[in-house]
Amino acid sequence: MAATAAPALAGGFDVREQSALFQGMSFAGAAAGGTALSSMFWNPAAAGYVSDGITIDSSYSLIIPRAEVTVESISGGIPINGDPSVDVGRDALVPASYAAYRFSDDLVFAISMNSQFGLTTKPDSFSWAGDLLGRTSKVFSINAVPTVAYQIAPGVQIGAGVQVQYLELKAFKASGGIPGTPGNAVTTNLEGDDIGVGYTLGINLTPAAGTSIGLGFRSSIRHDVDGEFTAPGFNPSIAADIELPEKLTLGIRQDLAPGIRAHATVEWTNWSRLGVIPIQGLPPPAALDFQWEDGWYFAVGGEYDYSDKLTLRTGFGYEISPIREPSQRLVQLPDNDRYWLSAGASYELGDFMGLLKDAKVDAAYTHIFVEEGDFSRHPSGGPAPVFTGSTDSAVDIISIGIRSKL
């Protein structure tokens, strides 16, 4: 089981790519359970539907982003002498793994390993006009969740888990240069890490045959990040208190006809809890400046059993980004509202090489259309000058996963 840093592929720097199966439906019905163990990422009660023995579910998503940022003007009549545009997107591989063991008719123990927050951006040229706004940025997280799911009545499962999350932040910036003129500034490095704890709760209902409703909650996690700031002749210890947002997900799965199922998801993420986070150890106004709004995600999708072994999927999602104003948009994170269009399939392999039983392979492809946006930002060293410009982004995702028994 492993996790890695990734480009931000949901609102803010949330990483949605936690299941190859559900990606094929743009994550519609992801919290509804009963289809794949990876549903437990959104709803821990979903682990309660595994069969006897040990169940495993792992997926790997290749992220191929394009994130173009263009500086169009600098206040005070400052000319643009460097490259006005740069692509900050970087490819990444995002793994997610799950395992569960049915202990009794009613009780299941499970564990998941994910990277639920991630960001890796780096300009493809340091000779660009927005050099002072930021260079390389990285958010790396590993989130382990031991989980218990229990059936309290026929058709009613509940679940709970403890999140243990490691978080690492890095930011390389240019400092002391002439705005709009790259190559004459020094590079500074801010980095720190921490381990935080949270929890997950969920319930899954099957009120009738062919109907599954799941509601899952992932709590906020507070990180007291300690690290250091590195610059020529200046190397102080720093600290920042960051509370990452909670998430509430509702998922529904409904059989429409033999072999045909519809799925839907509504998800809320409390990004508005991020404001301006002072960086202790550096003089004001040094801070992590977010001031975002809440994020929302809506998705619908469907499955069709083409044969006994092959299942086809498709889905569409609409995401309301927490970044809605030019003053909120970072050049390291050119986010905006986005549209998800996905297709996927699963194929049953059966027993595989004497190691895996009832093995199934999942594959999915998604294209994300990101609305163009504007930004209006100033370097962290002061209120002026103000850089204004535009962003143009899109993302392709290819995922593959395997589900089986041991």
mmCIF file of C-alpha atoms in Angstrom:
data_model
loop_
_atom_site.group_PDB
_atom_site.id
_atom_site.type_symbol
_atom_site.label_atom_id
_atom_site.label_comp_id
_atom_site.label_asym_id
_atom_site.label_seq_id
_atom_site.Cartn_x
_atom_site.Cartn_y
_atom_site.Cartn_z
ATOM 1 C CA MET A 1 0.000 0.000 0.000
ATOM 2 C CA ALA A 2 1.355 3.389 -0.990
ATOM 3 C CA ALA A 3 0.425 7.031 -1.574
ATOM 4 C CA THR A 4 2.106 9.906 -3.343
ATOM 5 C CA ALA A 5 1.878 13.608 -4.037
ATOM 6 C CA ALA A 6 -0.392 14.513 -6.925
ATOM 7 C CA PRO A 7 -1.738 17.449 -8.860
ATOM 8 C CA ALA A 8 -4.848 18.901 -7.296
ATOM 9 C CA LEU A 9 -7.651 17.178 -9.191
ATOM 10 C CA ALA A 10 -10.653 18.174 -7.180
ATOM 11 C CA GLY A 11 -11.572 21.541 -5.707
ATOM 12 C CA GLY A 12 -8.663 23.146 -3.891
ATOM 13 C CA PHE A 13 -5.896 20.570 -3.456
ATOM 14 C CA ASP A 14 -8.245 17.653 -2.741
ATOM 15 C CA VAL A 15 -7.423 14.385 -4.541
ATOM 16 C CA ARG A 16 -10.561 12.618 -5.747
ATOM 17 C CA GLU A 17 -8.862 9.760 -7.615
ATOM 18 C CA GLN A 18 -9.330 7.021 -4.985
ATOM 19 C CA SER A 19 -10.979 4.275 -7.088
ATOM 20 C CA ALA A 20 -10.587 3.101 -10.691
ATOM 21 C CA LEU A 21 -14.090 1.615 -10.601
ATOM 22 C CA PHE A 22 -15.870 4.781 -9.466
ATOM 23 C CA GLN A 23 -13.761 6.989 -11.700
ATOM 24 C CA GLY A 24 -15.487 5.290 -14.634
ATOM 25 C CA MET A 25 -18.709 6.990 -13.458
ATOM 26 C CA SER A 26 -17.088 10.316 -12.454
ATOM 27 C CA PHE A 27 -17.440 9.020 -8.849
ATOM 28 C CA ALA A 28 -21.235 8.902 -8.989
ATOM 29 C CA GLY A 29 -22.540 6.683 -6.186
ATOM 30 C CA ALA A 30 -19.093 6.389 -4.619
ATOM 31 C CA ALA A 31 -20.467 6.411 -1.039
ATOM 32 C CA ALA A 32 -23.320 3.964 -1.724
ATOM 33 C CA GLY A 33 -21.300 0.790 -1.056
ATOM 34 C CA GLY A 34 -22.022 -2.719 -2.267
ATOM 35 C CA THR A 35 -19.968 -2.418 -5.489
ATOM 36 C CA ALA A 36 -16.314 -2.125 -4.466
ATOM 37 C CA LEU A 37 -14.378 -1.917 -1.208
ATOM 38 C CA SER A 38 -12.915 1.425 -2.343
ATOM 39 C CA SER A 39 -16.314 2.924 -1.504
ATOM 40 C CA MET A 40 -15.066 3.010 2.103
ATOM 41 C CA PHE A 41 -12.945 6.087 1.311
ATOM 42 C CA TRP A 42 -16.171 8.103 1.160
ATOM 43 C CA ASN A 43 -18.212 5.980 3.601
ATOM 44 C CA PRO A 44 -16.616 3.576 6.147
ATOM 45 C CA ALA A 45 -19.892 1.642 6.461
ATOM 46 C CA ALA A 46 -19.372 0.444 2.869
ATOM 47 C CA ALA A 47 -16.712 -1.979 4.135
ATOM 48 C CA GLY A 48 -19.519 -3.970 5.778
ATOM 49 C CA TYR A 49 -20.661 -5.512 2.492
ATOM 50 C CA VAL A 50 -17.556 -7.590 1.736
ATOM 51 C CA SER A 51 -17.895 -11.370 1.682
ATOM 52 C CA ASP A 52 -16.040 -13.889 3.864
ATOM 53 C CA GLY A 53 -12.250 -13.901 4.035
ATOM 54 C CA ILE A 54 -9.872 -11.115 3.015
ATOM 55 C CA THR A 55 -10.903 -8.658 0.305
ATOM 56 C CA ILE A 56 -8.416 -6.329 -1.397
ATOM 57 C CA ASP A 57 -8.962 -3.386 -3.746
ATOM 58 C CA SER A 58 -6.160 -1.292 -5.250
ATOM 59 C CA SER A 59 -6.071 1.293 -7.992
ATOM 60 C CA TYR A 60 -3.499 3.488 -9.714
ATOM 61 C CA SER A 61 -4.349 6.711 -11.531
ATOM 62 C CA LEU A 62 -2.051 8.467 -14.005
ATOM 63 C CA ILE A 63 -2.753 12.192 -13.938
ATOM 64 C CA ILE A 64 -1.857 14.235 -17.030
ATOM 65 C CA PRO A 65 -2.682 17.910 -16.390
ATOM 66 C CA ARG A 66 -2.276 21.036 -18.456
ATOM 67 C CA ALA A 67 -2.338 24.239 -16.400
ATOM 68 C CA GLU A 68 -1.352 27.372 -18.304
ATOM 69 C CA VAL A 69 -0.907 30.611 -16.358
ATOM 70 C CA THR A 70 -0.495 33.923 -18.212
ATOM 71 C CA VAL A 71 0.606 37.242 -16.689
ATOM 72 C CA GLU A 72 -1.179 39.982 -18.634
ATOM 73 C CA SER A 73 -0.264 43.105 -16.656
ATOM 74 C CA ILE A 74 1.617 44.359 -13.585
ATOM 75 C CA SER A 75 0.421 47.403 -11.651
ATOM 76 C CA GLY A 76 2.418 50.627 -11.670
ATOM 77 C CA GLY A 77 3.114 50.359 -15.375
ATOM 78 C CA ILE A 78 5.819 47.730 -14.821
ATOM 79 C CA PRO A 79 6.676 46.056 -18.146
ATOM 80 C CA ILE A 80 6.584 42.304 -18.707
ATOM 81 C CA ASN A 81 10.122 41.283 -19.694
ATOM 82 C CA GLY A 82 9.933 37.513 -19.235
ATOM 83 C CA ASP A 83 7.749 34.840 -20.808
ATOM 84 C CA PRO A 84 4.160 35.884 -20.113
ATOM 85 C CA SER A 85 2.835 32.280 -20.074
ATOM 86 C CA VAL A 86 3.951 29.079 -18.378
ATOM 87 C CA ASP A 87 2.543 25.577 -17.842
ATOM 88 C CA VAL A 88 2.691 24.631 -14.152
ATOM 89 C CA GLY A 89 1.071 21.172 -14.477
ATOM 90 C CA ARG A 90 3.077 18.033 -13.710
ATOM 91 C CA ASP A 91 2.176 14.393 -14.379
ATOM 92 C CA ALA A 92 1.753 12.154 -11.328
ATOM 93 C CA LEU A 93 0.756 8.632 -10.314
ATOM 94 C CA VAL A 94 -1.794 8.325 -7.494
ATOM 95 C CA PRO A 95 -2.195 4.913 -5.788
ATOM 96 C CA ALA A 96 -5.026 3.973 -3.413
ATOM 97 C CA SER A 97 -5.334 0.660 -1.554
ATOM 98 C CA TYR A 98 -7.901 -1.063 0.662
ATOM 99 C CA ALA A 99 -8.134 -4.353 2.551
ATOM 100 C CA ALA A 100 -10.936 -5.853 4.657
ATOM 101 C CA TYR A 101 -11.543 -9.000 6.721
ATOM 102 C CA ARG A 102 -14.971 -10.302 7.687
ATOM 103 C CA PHE A 103 -14.676 -11.321 11.316
ATOM 104 C CA SER A 104 -18.289 -12.454 11.788
ATOM 105 C CA ASP A 105 -21.696 -12.199 10.158
ATOM 106 C CA ASP A 106 -22.058 -8.622 11.407
ATOM 107 C CA LEU A 107 -18.496 -7.332 11.963
ATOM 108 C CA VAL A 108 -15.828 -6.321 9.423
ATOM 109 C CA PHE A 109 -12.347 -4.902 10.025
ATOM 110 C CA ALA A 110 -10.753 -2.843 7.233
ATOM 111 C CA ILE A 111 -7.939 -0.430 6.452
ATOM 112 C CA SER A 112 -7.292 2.075 3.674
ATOM 113 C CA MET A 113 -4.175 3.920 2.509
ATOM 114 C CA ASN A 114 -4.657 7.051 0.405
ATOM 115 C CA SER A 115 -3.320 10.472 -0.438
ATOM 116 C CA GLN A 116 -6.420 12.618 0.073
ATOM 117 C CA PHE A 117 -4.639 15.962 -0.282
ATOM 118 C CA GLY A 118 -1.947 16.583 -2.867
ATOM 119 C CA LEU A 119 -0.437 19.196 -5.138
ATOM 120 C CA THR A 120 2.615 19.305 -7.375
ATOM 121 C CA THR A 121 3.104 22.318 -9.639
ATOM 122 C CA LYS A 122 6.279 23.554 -11.282
ATOM 123 C CA PRO A 123 6.673 26.102 -14.103
ATOM 124 C CA ASP A 124 8.119 24.615 -17.269
ATOM 125 C CA SER A 125 10.337 27.725 -17.426
ATOM 126 C CA PHE A 126 11.710 29.935 -14.643
ATOM 127 C CA SER A 127 12.086 32.749 -17.171
ATOM 128 C CA TRP A 128 8.473 33.825 -16.827
ATOM 129 C CA ALA A 129 7.057 37.123 -15.712
ATOM 130 C CA GLY A 130 5.267 35.746 -12.633
ATOM 131 C CA ASP A 131 8.470 34.420 -11.091
ATOM 132 C CA LEU A 132 7.893 36.366 -7.869
ATOM 133 C CA LEU A 133 4.445 34.794 -7.356
ATOM 134 C CA GLY A 134 5.804 31.295 -6.990
ATOM 135 C CA ARG A 135 7.921 28.540 -8.425
ATOM 136 C CA THR A 136 7.623 24.907 -7.354
ATOM 137 C CA SER A 137 4.908 23.945 -4.840
ATOM 138 C CA LYS A 138 4.220 20.574 -3.267
ATOM 139 C CA VAL A 139 1.629 19.138 -0.887
ATOM 140 C CA PHE A 140 2.274 15.499 0.039
ATOM 141 C CA SER A 141 0.026 13.404 2.270
ATOM 142 C CA ILE A 142 -0.385 9.811 3.391
ATOM 143 C CA ASN A 143 -3.657 8.943 5.112
ATOM 144 C CA ALA A 144 -4.174 5.581 6.868
ATOM 145 C CA VAL A 145 -7.630 4.712 8.209
ATOM 146 C CA PRO A 146 -8.214 1.541 10.287
ATOM 147 C CA THR A 147 -11.974 0.999 10.137
ATOM 148 C CA VAL A 148 -14.745 -1.045 11.742
ATOM 149 C CA ALA A 149 -18.085 -1.697 10.009
ATOM 150 C CA TYR A 150 -21.028 -3.311 11.791
ATOM 151 C CA GLN A 151 -24.507 -4.421 10.745
ATOM 152 C CA ILE A 152 -26.936 -3.189 13.406
ATOM 153 C CA ALA A 153 -30.014 -4.528 11.599
ATOM 154 C CA PRO A 154 -30.753 -6.208 8.268
ATOM 155 C CA GLY A 155 -30.016 -3.642 5.584
ATOM 156 C CA VAL A 156 -28.404 -1.150 7.998
ATOM 157 C CA GLN A 157 -24.613 -0.888 8.222
ATOM 158 C CA ILE A 158 -22.650 1.651 10.249
ATOM 159 C CA GLY A 159 -18.933 2.330 10.164
ATOM 160 C CA ALA A 160 -16.225 4.357 11.858
ATOM 161 C CA GLY A 161 -12.504 4.821 11.415
ATOM 162 C CA VAL A 162 -9.503 6.764 12.722
ATOM 163 C CA GLN A 163 -7.560 8.888 10.251
ATOM 164 C CA VAL A 164 -3.802 9.130 10.800
ATOM 165 C CA GLN A 165 -2.343 11.555 8.281
ATOM 166 C CA TYR A 166 1.192 12.666 7.482
ATOM 167 C CA LEU A 167 1.391 16.024 5.707
ATOM 168 C CA GLU A 168 4.393 17.689 4.094
ATOM 169 C CA LEU A 169 4.445 21.164 2.528
ATOM 170 C CA LYS A 170 7.100 22.699 0.294
ATOM 171 C CA ALA A 171 7.147 26.007 -1.573
ATOM 172 C CA PHE A 172 9.989 27.459 -3.619
ATOM 173 C CA LYS A 173 9.672 31.163 -4.426
ATOM 174 C CA ALA A 174 11.692 33.941 -5.981
ATOM 175 C CA SER A 175 12.456 36.917 -3.774
ATOM 176 C CA GLY A 176 14.128 40.291 -4.103
ATOM 177 C CA GLY A 177 13.927 40.578 -7.868
ATOM 178 C CA ILE A 178 12.466 43.177 -10.205
ATOM 179 C CA PRO A 179 8.775 42.438 -10.923
ATOM 180 C CA GLY A 180 8.237 41.171 -14.444
ATOM 181 C CA THR A 181 11.953 40.527 -14.957
ATOM 182 C CA PRO A 182 12.978 36.928 -14.196
ATOM 183 C CA GLY A 183 16.483 35.757 -13.437
ATOM 184 C CA ASN A 184 17.545 38.488 -10.990
ATOM 185 C CA ALA A 185 15.927 37.081 -7.819
ATOM 186 C CA VAL A 186 17.158 34.582 -5.245
ATOM 187 C CA THR A 187 15.287 31.355 -4.549
ATOM 188 C CA THR A 188 13.760 30.832 -1.114
ATOM 189 C CA ASN A 189 12.437 27.546 0.238
ATOM 190 C CA LEU A 190 9.697 27.042 2.824
ATOM 191 C CA GLU A 191 9.028 23.508 4.035
ATOM 192 C CA GLY A 192 7.510 21.695 7.006
ATOM 193 C CA ASP A 193 5.599 18.566 8.038
ATOM 194 C CA ASP A 194 3.332 17.108 10.715
ATOM 195 C CA ILE A 195 1.181 14.108 11.675
ATOM 196 C CA GLY A 196 -2.483 14.792 12.437
ATOM 197 C CA VAL A 197 -5.454 12.682 13.532
ATOM 198 C CA GLY A 198 -9.121 12.719 12.535
ATOM 199 C CA TYR A 199 -11.993 10.287 12.110
ATOM 200 C CA THR A 200 -14.551 8.938 9.624
ATOM 201 C CA LEU A 201 -18.206 8.020 10.184
ATOM 202 C CA GLY A 202 -20.810 6.529 7.880
ATOM 203 C CA ILE A 203 -24.075 4.699 7.410
ATOM 204 C CA ASN A 204 -25.313 2.550 4.546
ATOM 205 C CA LEU A 205 -28.960 1.609 3.990
ATOM 206 C CA THR A 206 -30.591 -0.912 1.655
ATOM 207 C CA PRO A 207 -34.285 -0.046 2.118
ATOM 208 C CA ALA A 208 -35.325 -2.310 -0.765
ATOM 209 C CA ALA A 209 -33.777 -4.846 -3.105
ATOM 210 C CA GLY A 210 -31.676 -3.000 -5.697
ATOM 211 C CA THR A 211 -31.446 0.235 -3.692
ATOM 212 C CA SER A 212 -28.422 1.390 -1.695
ATOM 213 C CA ILE A 213 -27.980 4.754 0.042
ATOM 214 C CA GLY A 214 -24.745 5.764 1.746
ATOM 215 C CA LEU A 215 -23.760 8.826 3.757
ATOM 216 C CA GLY A 216 -20.145 9.286 4.800
ATOM 217 C CA PHE A 217 -18.199 11.932 6.731
ATOM 218 C CA ARG A 218 -14.444 12.532 6.844
ATOM 219 C CA SER A 219 -13.515 14.925 9.646
ATOM 220 C CA SER A 220 -11.171 17.884 9.433
ATOM 221 C CA ILE A 221 -7.552 17.216 10.428
ATOM 222 C CA ARG A 222 -5.449 19.781 12.253
ATOM 223 C CA HIS A 223 -1.740 19.941 11.453
ATOM 224 C CA ASP A 224 0.749 21.934 13.525
ATOM 225 C CA VAL A 225 3.354 22.147 10.799
ATOM 226 C CA ASP A 226 6.927 22.748 11.923
ATOM 227 C CA GLY A 227 9.739 23.372 9.459
ATOM 228 C CA GLU A 228 12.239 25.885 8.216
ATOM 229 C CA PHE A 229 12.653 28.767 5.825
ATOM 230 C CA THR A 230 15.809 28.837 3.737
ATOM 231 C CA ALA A 231 17.214 31.929 2.056
ATOM 232 C CA PRO A 232 20.733 33.306 1.585
ATOM 233 C CA GLY A 233 21.921 34.338 5.062
ATOM 234 C CA PHE A 234 18.533 33.666 6.663
ATOM 235 C CA ASN A 235 17.403 30.258 7.962
ATOM 236 C CA PRO A 236 14.799 30.542 10.774
ATOM 237 C CA SER A 237 12.533 27.832 12.149
ATOM 238 C CA ILE A 238 8.903 28.334 11.182
ATOM 239 C CA ALA A 239 5.484 26.989 12.158
ATOM 240 C CA ALA A 240 1.916 27.179 10.852
ATOM 241 C CA ASP A 241 -1.388 25.842 12.189
ATOM 242 C CA ILE A 242 -3.426 24.335 9.340
ATOM 243 C CA GLU A 243 -6.807 22.639 9.670
ATOM 244 C CA LEU A 244 -7.676 20.742 6.490
ATOM 245 C CA PRO A 245 -11.373 20.568 5.587
ATOM 246 C CA GLU A 246 -14.014 17.989 6.442
ATOM 247 C CA LYS A 247 -16.051 16.261 3.719
ATOM 248 C CA LEU A 248 -19.646 14.968 3.620
ATOM 249 C CA THR A 249 -20.689 12.632 0.782
ATOM 250 C CA LEU A 250 -24.115 11.242 -0.128
ATOM 251 C CA GLY A 251 -24.251 8.381 -2.625
ATOM 252 C CA ILE A 252 -27.176 6.484 -4.167
ATOM 253 C CA ARG A 253 -27.246 3.329 -6.298
ATOM 254 C CA GLN A 254 -30.481 2.082 -7.889
ATOM 255 C CA ASP A 255 -31.162 -0.964 -10.063
ATOM 256 C CA LEU A 256 -33.212 0.099 -13.088
ATOM 257 C CA ALA A 257 -33.466 -3.249 -14.861
ATOM 258 C CA PRO A 258 -31.541 -6.540 -14.812
ATOM 259 C CA GLY A 259 -27.893 -5.610 -15.382
ATOM 260 C CA ILE A 260 -28.528 -1.826 -15.458
ATOM 261 C CA ARG A 261 -27.819 0.462 -12.481
ATOM 262 C CA ALA A 262 -27.952 4.230 -11.954
ATOM 263 C CA HIS A 263 -25.686 6.125 -9.537
ATOM 264 C CA ALA A 264 -25.612 9.655 -8.098
ATOM 265 C CA THR A 265 -23.435 11.670 -5.707
ATOM 266 C CA VAL A 266 -23.637 14.974 -3.857
ATOM 267 C CA GLU A 267 -20.530 16.059 -1.927
ATOM 268 C CA TRP A 268 -19.655 19.074 0.229
ATOM 269 C CA THR A 269 -16.147 20.067 1.341
ATOM 270 C CA ASN A 270 -15.603 22.777 3.952
ATOM 271 C CA TRP A 271 -12.793 24.703 2.232
ATOM 272 C CA SER A 272 -14.049 27.970 3.751
ATOM 273 C CA ARG A 273 -12.304 27.062 7.020
ATOM 274 C CA LEU A 274 -9.015 27.995 5.306
ATOM 275 C CA GLY A 275 -8.383 31.713 5.661
ATOM 276 C CA VAL A 276 -5.084 33.531 5.992
ATOM 277 C CA ILE A 277 -2.685 31.303 7.945
ATOM 278 C CA PRO A 278 0.251 33.274 9.429
ATOM 279 C CA ILE A 279 3.685 31.689 9.149
ATOM 280 C CA GLN A 280 5.224 31.989 12.603
ATOM 281 C CA GLY A 281 8.935 32.797 12.564
ATOM 282 C CA LEU A 282 8.724 35.129 9.575
ATOM 283 C CA PRO A 283 7.802 38.822 9.708
ATOM 284 C CA PRO A 284 4.293 39.790 8.547
ATOM 285 C CA PRO A 285 2.717 39.633 6.029
ATOM 286 C CA ALA A 286 4.235 36.180 5.420
ATOM 287 C CA ALA A 287 1.247 33.804 5.340
ATOM 288 C CA LEU A 288 -0.542 31.031 3.470
ATOM 289 C CA ASP A 289 -3.296 33.083 1.851
ATOM 290 C CA PHE A 290 -6.393 31.022 0.954
ATOM 291 C CA GLN A 291 -9.703 32.697 1.892
ATOM 292 C CA TRP A 292 -11.608 30.152 -0.197
ATOM 293 C CA GLU A 293 -15.281 29.190 -0.177
ATOM 294 C CA ASP A 294 -16.960 25.799 0.280
ATOM 295 C CA GLY A 295 -16.649 23.281 -2.548
ATOM 296 C CA TRP A 296 -19.512 21.219 -4.022
ATOM 297 C CA TYR A 297 -19.534 18.211 -6.343
ATOM 298 C CA PHE A 298 -22.472 16.604 -8.176
ATOM 299 C CA ALA A 299 -22.294 13.480 -10.337
ATOM 300 C CA VAL A 300 -24.567 11.028 -12.143
ATOM 301 C CA GLY A 301 -23.543 7.791 -13.806
ATOM 302 C CA GLY A 302 -24.586 4.340 -14.853
ATOM 303 C CA GLU A 303 -23.455 0.721 -15.223
ATOM 304 C CA TYR A 304 -24.419 -1.899 -17.790
ATOM 305 C CA ASP A 305 -23.526 -5.590 -17.487
ATOM 306 C CA TYR A 306 -22.640 -6.317 -21.109
ATOM 307 C CA SER A 307 -21.975 -9.970 -20.296
ATOM 308 C CA ASP A 308 -21.323 -12.201 -17.299
ATOM 309 C CA LYS A 309 -17.714 -10.984 -17.252
ATOM 310 C CA LEU A 310 -17.789 -7.444 -18.685
ATOM 311 C CA THR A 311 -19.399 -4.347 -17.106
ATOM 312 C CA LEU A 312 -19.401 -0.949 -18.839
ATOM 313 C CA ARG A 313 -19.706 2.438 -17.108
ATOM 314 C CA THR A 314 -20.009 6.127 -17.836
ATOM 315 C CA GLY A 315 -20.588 9.256 -15.790
ATOM 316 C CA PHE A 316 -20.701 13.038 -15.702
ATOM 317 C CA GLY A 317 -19.751 15.359 -12.858
ATOM 318 C CA TYR A 318 -19.967 19.087 -12.152
ATOM 319 C CA GLU A 319 -17.741 20.659 -9.524
ATOM 320 C CA ILE A 320 -18.121 24.083 -7.940
ATOM 321 C CA SER A 321 -14.607 25.140 -7.035
ATOM 322 C CA PRO A 322 -13.810 26.811 -3.698
ATOM 323 C CA ILE A 323 -11.730 29.277 -5.743
ATOM 324 C CA ARG A 324 -14.139 31.724 -7.383
ATOM 325 C CA GLU A 325 -12.555 35.173 -7.336
ATOM 326 C CA PRO A 326 -9.328 36.443 -8.988
ATOM 327 C CA SER A 327 -7.969 37.383 -5.549
ATOM 328 C CA GLN A 328 -8.420 33.751 -4.362
ATOM 329 C CA ARG A 329 -6.719 32.097 -7.336
ATOM 330 C CA LEU A 330 -3.063 31.134 -6.871
ATOM 331 C CA VAL A 331 -0.703 30.739 -9.813
ATOM 332 C CA GLN A 332 0.389 27.478 -8.156
ATOM 333 C CA LEU A 333 -3.256 26.320 -8.174
ATOM 334 C CA PRO A 334 -5.142 27.704 -11.211
ATOM 335 C CA ASP A 335 -8.419 26.132 -10.121
ATOM 336 C CA ASN A 336 -11.969 26.907 -11.258
ATOM 337 C CA ASP A 337 -15.328 25.185 -11.766
ATOM 338 C CA ARG A 338 -14.917 21.997 -13.772
ATOM 339 C CA TYR A 339 -16.830 19.354 -15.710
ATOM 340 C CA TRP A 340 -15.956 15.647 -15.516
ATOM 341 C CA LEU A 341 -16.690 13.201 -18.364
ATOM 342 C CA SER A 342 -15.740 9.559 -17.731
ATOM 343 C CA ALA A 343 -15.967 6.066 -19.167
ATOM 344 C CA GLY A 344 -14.841 2.767 -17.656
ATOM 345 C CA ALA A 345 -15.160 -0.977 -17.598
ATOM 346 C CA SER A 346 -14.570 -4.020 -15.386
ATOM 347 C CA TYR A 347 -13.637 -7.530 -16.498
ATOM 348 C CA GLU A 348 -13.762 -10.657 -14.350
ATOM 349 C CA LEU A 349 -10.555 -12.719 -14.489
ATOM 350 C CA GLY A 350 -11.609 -15.354 -11.965
ATOM 351 C CA ASP A 351 -8.777 -17.061 -10.099
ATOM 352 C CA PHE A 352 -5.452 -15.578 -11.158
ATOM 353 C CA MET A 353 -2.073 -17.363 -11.029
ATOM 354 C CA GLY A 354 -3.079 -19.278 -7.911
ATOM 355 C CA LEU A 355 -2.687 -16.108 -5.815
ATOM 356 C CA LEU A 356 -5.905 -14.164 -6.267
ATOM 357 C CA LYS A 357 -9.480 -15.427 -6.208
ATOM 358 C CA ASP A 358 -12.457 -13.891 -7.987
ATOM 359 C CA ALA A 359 -10.151 -11.249 -9.468
ATOM 360 C CA LYS A 360 -11.655 -8.300 -11.369
ATOM 361 C CA VAL A 361 -9.778 -5.644 -13.341
ATOM 362 C CA ASP A 362 -11.135 -2.073 -13.484
ATOM 363 C CA ALA A 363 -10.110 0.559 -16.029
ATOM 364 C CA ALA A 364 -11.292 4.131 -16.522
ATOM 365 C CA TYR A 365 -10.608 7.307 -18.463
ATOM 366 C CA THR A 366 -11.676 10.837 -17.509
ATOM 367 C CA HIS A 367 -11.314 14.215 -19.180
ATOM 368 C CA ILE A 368 -11.821 17.259 -16.969
ATOM 369 C CA PHE A 369 -12.858 20.521 -18.602
ATOM 370 C CA VAL A 370 -11.779 23.418 -16.350
ATOM 371 C CA GLU A 371 -13.327 26.831 -16.887
ATOM 372 C CA GLU A 372 -10.897 29.625 -17.681
ATOM 373 C CA GLY A 373 -10.239 32.012 -14.822
ATOM 374 C CA ASP A 374 -8.513 35.264 -13.863
ATOM 375 C CA PHE A 375 -6.073 35.980 -11.058
ATOM 376 C CA SER A 376 -5.035 39.127 -9.241
ATOM 377 C CA ARG A 377 -2.171 38.474 -6.832
ATOM 378 C CA HIS A 378 0.803 40.226 -5.283
ATOM 379 C CA PRO A 379 4.055 38.745 -3.958
ATOM 380 C CA SER A 380 3.908 37.793 -0.284
ATOM 381 C CA GLY A 381 6.416 40.489 0.603
ATOM 382 C CA GLY A 382 3.877 43.298 0.377
ATOM 383 C CA PRO A 383 0.673 44.679 -1.156
ATOM 384 C CA ALA A 384 2.283 45.843 -4.406
ATOM 385 C CA PRO A 385 2.791 45.366 -7.240
ATOM 386 C CA VAL A 386 -0.333 43.446 -8.299
ATOM 387 C CA PHE A 387 0.008 40.820 -10.999
ATOM 388 C CA THR A 388 -3.136 40.157 -13.054
ATOM 389 C CA GLY A 389 -3.667 37.482 -15.646
ATOM 390 C CA SER A 390 -5.596 34.409 -16.731
ATOM 391 C CA THR A 391 -5.543 30.621 -16.378
ATOM 392 C CA ASP A 392 -6.473 27.862 -18.833
ATOM 393 C CA SER A 393 -6.443 24.242 -17.617
ATOM 394 C CA ALA A 394 -7.559 20.725 -18.507
ATOM 395 C CA VAL A 395 -6.791 17.244 -17.140
ATOM 396 C CA ASP A 396 -6.713 13.694 -18.486
ATOM 397 C CA ILE A 397 -6.801 10.735 -16.078
ATOM 398 C CA ILE A 398 -6.166 7.059 -16.826
ATOM 399 C CA SER A 399 -6.834 4.567 -14.024
ATOM 400 C CA ILE A 400 -6.464 0.851 -13.589
ATOM 401 C CA GLY A 401 -7.326 -1.246 -10.545
ATOM 402 C CA ILE A 402 -7.769 -4.777 -9.313
ATOM 403 C CA ARG A 403 -10.234 -6.277 -6.829
ATOM 404 C CA SER A 404 -9.948 -9.791 -5.488
ATOM 405 C CA LYS A 405 -10.004 -12.192 -2.548
ATOM 406 C CA LEU A 406 -6.989 -13.713 -0.830
#
